[in-house]
Coordinates of C-alpha atoms and ligand atoms in Angstrom, one line a residue:
M1 CA -3.2 -6.4 7.6
K2 CA -0.3 -6.8 5.5
I3 CA -1.3 -5.5 1.7
V4 CA 0.8 -5.3 -1.5
F5 CA -0.1 -2.7 -4.4
L6 CA 0.8 -3.2 -7.8
G7 CA 0.5 -1.6 -10.7
A8 CA 2.1 0.3 -13.5
P9 CA 4.1 3.6 -12.7
G10 CA 1.4 6.2 -13.0
S11 CA -1.7 3.2 -12.1
G12 CA -2.7 5.4 -9.2
K13 CA -1.1 3.0 -6.3
G14 CA -0.3 6.3 -4.7
T15 CA -3.4 7.6 -4.5
Q16 CA -5.8 4.4 -3.7
I17 CA -3.6 3.9 -1.1
Q18 CA -4.2 7.2 0.7
R19 CA -7.8 7.3 0.2
L20 CA -7.4 3.5 2.1
L21 CA -5.3 4.8 4.9
D22 CA -7.7 7.8 5.1
K23 CA -10.8 5.5 5.5
F24 CA -9.3 3.3 7.4
S25 CA -7.6 5.5 10.0
Y26 CA -8.7 3.2 12.6
F27 CA -6.0 0.1 11.5
K28 CA -3.0 2.8 12.0
L29 CA -1.3 0.5 8.5
V30 CA 1.8 2.4 8.0
H31 CA 2.5 3.3 4.1
I32 CA 5.9 2.2 3.3
S33 CA 6.5 3.6 -0.5
T34 CA 10.2 2.3 -1.6
G35 CA 10.4 4.5 -4.0
N36 CA 9.6 7.8 -1.6
I37 CA 11.9 6.5 0.7
L38 CA 14.7 6.5 -2.0
R39 CA 14.0 9.9 -2.6
Q40 CA 14.3 10.9 1.0
H41 CA 18.0 9.4 0.8
I42 CA 18.7 11.1 -2.5
K43 CA 17.5 14.3 -0.8
D44 CA 19.3 13.9 2.4
G45 CA 22.7 12.8 0.4
T46 CA 23.1 9.4 1.9
E47 CA 25.5 6.7 0.4
L48 CA 22.0 4.7 -0.3
G49 CA 21.5 7.9 -1.9
Q50 CA 23.8 8.9 -4.5
L51 CA 24.0 5.1 -5.2
A52 CA 20.6 5.4 -6.0
Q53 CA 20.0 8.6 -7.6
S54 CA 21.1 7.7 -11.5
Y55 CA 18.5 4.2 -11.0
L56 CA 15.7 6.9 -10.5
E57 CA 16.7 9.2 -13.0
Q58 CA 17.4 6.7 -15.7
G59 CA 13.8 4.8 -14.6
Q60 CA 16.6 1.4 -14.1
L61 CA 15.3 -0.7 -10.8
V62 CA 17.4 -0.2 -8.0
P63 CA 19.7 -3.9 -7.6
D64 CA 17.6 -6.6 -5.7
E65 CA 19.9 -6.8 -2.7
V66 CA 19.9 -3.4 -2.3
I67 CA 16.3 -3.1 -2.2
I68 CA 15.4 -6.2 -0.5
D69 CA 17.4 -5.0 2.6
L70 CA 16.2 -1.9 2.6
V71 CA 12.4 -2.9 3.3
R72 CA 13.6 -5.9 5.5
G73 CA 15.1 -2.6 7.6
R74 CA 11.8 -0.8 7.2
L75 CA 9.9 -3.9 8.4
S76 CA 11.3 -4.6 11.6
Q77 CA 10.8 -1.7 12.6
P78 CA 8.1 -1.4 15.7
D79 CA 5.4 0.6 13.9
V80 CA 4.8 -2.1 11.7
E81 CA 3.0 -4.2 13.8
A82 CA -0.4 -3.1 13.2
G83 CA 0.2 -3.5 9.2
F84 CA 1.4 -2.1 6.4
I85 CA 0.8 -1.6 2.6
L86 CA 3.6 -1.8 0.1
D87 CA 3.7 0.5 -2.5
G88 CA 6.5 0.0 -5.2
F89 CA 7.6 -3.3 -3.7
P90 CA 8.1 -6.1 -4.5
R91 CA 9.2 -5.0 -8.3
T92 CA 10.6 -8.4 -9.1
L93 CA 10.4 -12.4 -8.8
A94 CA 13.3 -11.4 -6.6
Q95 CA 12.5 -9.7 -4.3
A96 CA 9.2 -11.2 -4.2
E97 CA 10.5 -14.4 -3.4
A98 CA 12.5 -12.5 -0.7
L99 CA 9.6 -10.8 0.8
V100 CA 7.9 -14.7 1.8
K101 CA 11.1 -15.1 3.5
I102 CA 10.2 -11.9 5.9
T103 CA 6.7 -11.7 5.6
D104 CA 3.5 -13.3 5.2
L105 CA 1.0 -11.2 3.2
D106 CA -2.9 -10.9 3.7
M107 CA -3.5 -9.6 -0.2
V108 CA -2.1 -8.2 -2.9
F109 CA -3.9 -5.4 -5.0
N110 CA -3.1 -5.0 -9.0
L111 CA -4.3 -2.3 -10.3
K112 CA -4.5 -2.2 -14.0
V113 CA -4.0 0.3 -16.3
T114 CA -3.4 1.2 -20.1
N115 CA -0.6 2.3 -21.6
R116 CA -2.1 5.1 -22.9
E117 CA -3.2 6.3 -19.9
V118 CA 0.1 5.5 -17.6
I119 CA 1.4 7.9 -20.2
H120 CA -1.1 10.8 -19.6
R121 CA -1.0 10.4 -16.0
L122 CA 2.4 10.9 -15.5
S123 CA 3.2 13.3 -17.6
G124 CA 1.0 15.7 -16.1
R125 CA 1.8 14.5 -13.1
R126 CA 2.4 16.9 -10.2
T127 CA 3.7 16.0 -7.0
C128 CA 4.3 18.4 -3.5
R129 CA 7.8 18.9 -2.4
E130 CA 6.7 18.4 1.1
C131 CA 4.2 16.3 1.6
G132 CA 3.9 14.5 -1.5
E133 CA 0.3 15.0 -2.4
I134 CA 0.0 14.4 -5.9
Y135 CA -2.1 16.8 -9.2
H136 CA -3.1 16.4 -12.9
V137 CA -2.1 19.6 -14.9
D138 CA -5.5 18.8 -16.3
V139 CA -7.0 20.0 -13.0
I140 CA -4.6 22.5 -11.2
G141 CA -3.5 24.1 -14.6
D142 CA -0.5 26.3 -14.0
W143 CA -1.0 26.6 -10.4
M144 CA 2.1 25.7 -8.5
K145 CA 1.3 25.3 -4.7
C146 CA -0.2 22.3 -2.9
V147 CA -3.7 22.2 -1.4
K148 CA -2.7 20.4 1.5
C149 CA 0.2 22.3 2.9
Q150 CA 1.3 24.8 0.6
G151 CA 4.4 23.2 -0.2
E152 CA 5.6 23.7 -4.0
L153 CA 4.3 21.4 -6.7
F154 CA 7.4 19.9 -8.8
V155 CA 7.5 17.9 -11.9
R156 CA 9.8 14.4 -10.9
R157 CA 12.7 14.0 -12.8
D158 CA 11.8 11.0 -14.5
D159 CA 8.1 11.9 -14.8
N160 CA 9.4 12.8 -18.3
L161 CA 8.7 11.1 -21.7
K162 CA 11.9 9.0 -21.9
T163 CA 12.0 7.8 -18.2
I164 CA 8.3 7.0 -18.3
A165 CA 8.6 4.6 -21.6
N166 CA 11.8 2.9 -19.7
R167 CA 9.6 2.5 -16.5
L168 CA 6.8 1.3 -18.5
R169 CA 8.7 -1.5 -20.4
G170 CA 10.6 -2.2 -17.2
Y171 CA 7.5 -3.0 -15.5
R172 CA 5.9 -4.9 -17.9
K173 CA 9.3 -7.1 -17.9
D174 CA 9.9 -7.2 -14.8
T175 CA 6.7 -6.5 -12.3
S176 CA 3.8 -8.0 -14.5
P177 CA 5.1 -11.7 -13.7
L178 CA 4.4 -11.0 -10.1
V179 CA 0.6 -11.5 -11.0
D180 CA 1.4 -14.9 -11.7
F181 CA 3.0 -15.5 -8.7
Y182 CA 0.6 -13.9 -6.1
K183 CA -2.5 -15.2 -8.5
S184 CA -1.2 -18.8 -7.7
Q185 CA -1.1 -18.4 -4.1
G186 CA -4.6 -17.4 -4.5
I187 CA -4.5 -14.4 -2.7
L188 CA -4.2 -11.7 -5.5
C189 CA -6.9 -8.7 -6.4
N190 CA -7.4 -7.1 -9.7
V191 CA -8.6 -3.5 -9.9
S192 CA -9.8 -1.7 -12.8
G193 CA -12.3 0.8 -13.2
K194 CA -13.6 3.8 -14.9
S195 CA -12.4 6.5 -12.4
R196 CA -11.1 6.8 -9.6
E197 CA -13.6 6.4 -7.2
E198 CA -14.7 3.2 -9.0
I199 CA -11.5 1.6 -8.1
A200 CA -11.6 3.3 -4.5
E201 CA -15.0 1.8 -4.0
K202 CA -13.5 -2.1 -5.0
V203 CA -10.7 -1.5 -2.9
Q204 CA -12.3 -0.7 0.0
K205 CA -14.6 -3.3 -0.3
R206 CA -12.1 -6.2 -1.0
F207 CA -10.2 -4.6 1.8
M208 CA -13.6 -5.0 4.5
G209 CA -13.1 -9.0 3.3
I210 CA -9.8 -8.9 4.6
V211 CA -11.1 -7.2 8.2
V212 CA -14.0 -9.5 8.3
K213 CA -11.9 -12.4 8.1
E214 CA -10.0 -11.2 10.9
V215 CA -12.4 -10.4 12.7
K216 CA -14.3 -13.9 12.5
E217 CA -10.8 -15.6 13.0
D218 CA -10.3 -14.1 16.2
C219 CA -13.9 -14.4 17.4
K220 CA -13.7 -18.0 17.0
R221 CA -9.9 -18.5 18.5
I222 CA -11.2 -16.3 21.3
F223 CA -14.9 -18.3 22.1
S224 CA -13.4 -21.1 22.1
D225 CA -11.2 -20.4 24.7
P226 CA -12.5 -19.5 28.3
E227 CA -9.2 -18.3 28.9
A228 CA -8.8 -15.6 26.4
V229 CA -12.4 -14.8 27.0
R230 CA -11.5 -13.9 30.4
Q231 CA -7.8 -11.7 29.5
L232 CA -10.7 -9.9 26.5
D233 CA -12.4 -9.1 29.7
D234 CA -9.9 -7.8 31.9
A235 CA -8.4 -5.7 28.9
M236 CA -11.7 -4.0 28.3
A237 CA -12.1 -3.1 31.8
E238 CA -8.7 -1.9 32.2
G239 CA -9.7 0.3 29.2
Y240 CA -7.6 -1.2 26.2
R241 CA -9.7 -0.1 22.9
I242 CA -11.0 -2.9 21.0
G243 CA -12.0 -3.6 17.4
E244 CA -16.3 -2.3 17.6
K245 CA -17.3 -6.0 16.2
L246 CA -15.0 -7.9 19.4
R247 CA -16.4 -5.4 21.7
K248 CA -20.0 -6.2 20.7
A249 CA -19.2 -10.1 21.1
T250 CA -18.1 -9.3 24.9
Q251 CA -21.6 -8.4 25.4
P252 CA -23.3 -11.1 23.6
T253 CA -26.8 -12.3 23.4
P254 CA -26.4 -16.1 22.5
E255 CA -27.9 -14.5 19.0
S256 CA -26.0 -11.7 18.5
M257 CA -22.7 -14.1 19.4
R258 CA -23.8 -16.2 16.8
R259 CA -23.8 -13.5 14.2
V260 CA -20.3 -12.1 15.0
V261 CA -18.8 -15.5 14.8
D262 CA -20.8 -16.9 11.4
L263 CA -20.1 -13.3 9.8
Ligands
AMP301 P1 8.0 4.8 -7.9 O1 8.2 6.4 -7.0 O2 7.7 3.3 -7.0 O3 8.2 5.0 -8.7 O4 9.7 4.5 -7.6 C1 10.6 5.5 -8.5 C2 11.7 4.8 -8.6 O5 12.6 4.2 -7.4 C3 12.0 3.7 -9.5 O6 11.8 3.9 -11.3 C4 12.9 3.2 -9.6 O7 14.5 3.6 -9.7 C5 13.2 3.0 -7.8 N1 12.3 2.1 -6.4 C6 11.8 1.8 -6.4 N2 10.6 0.7 -5.5 C7 12.0 -0.1 -6.2 C8 12.2 -1.7 -6.2 N3 11.1 -2.5 -5.7 N4 12.9 -2.1 -6.5 C9 14.3 -1.4 -7.3 N5 13.9 0.2 -7.8 C10 12.3 0.5 -7.1

């Protein structure tokens, strides 16, 4: 499963992605946030961190070639084989075109929020220094400890009004053309809603759509190939974990098998 989340800074990408990962942990998708990777480099004082620091502080985009190399390297690591969710990449057309050469994608979620909402969210955002959990002052007041890990909550240096305005301008100029780019490929899914819960529900529904499509493809391939059926049986006999639907499908009655294949 290969997924991208588009959305202005503060549109709630991180929160929605975390919900998806928690709910569908079975799929072992890897969350790749280019912003988090860059912040870690800055913290560690690496060469990349030193290069990226001033861009991040001013709310400017790191040059395309730097970020494309970073993502290419990350996507070549073995842990992403089961699938990934890209958060904060691509942000320009050049990055989106480079990504086409690196991998195909199943779906691109575009979280739609107004500028007003973004400014409200980012200017009141508090982030956990240890685990990255996100809070809002409207909810936590002046409380400064993370509920999950007790880490210190801090205000990101780029969450100030001047930088927020820069990031929003940059987003509208550089990143919004990606919406048309992915629309023309037929993999764009626009999501908006009044509450996080409503958005989460829509995202999860669409995600299930991809799961069903994949299972259906697998079933079709397997049941039209006796050798694949034999291998699947062998794998199960050896105790491999196989998706619930596939497992059911390997002990089918003619009726249940037809149902799985026709999902
Ligand atoms: P984020 O945490 O996604 O809001 O990213 C924070 C900052 O990291 C951005 O304002 C940029 O300076 C930099 N950054 C993250 N992802 C990218 C990207 N795909 N291209 C260029 N710069 C990026």
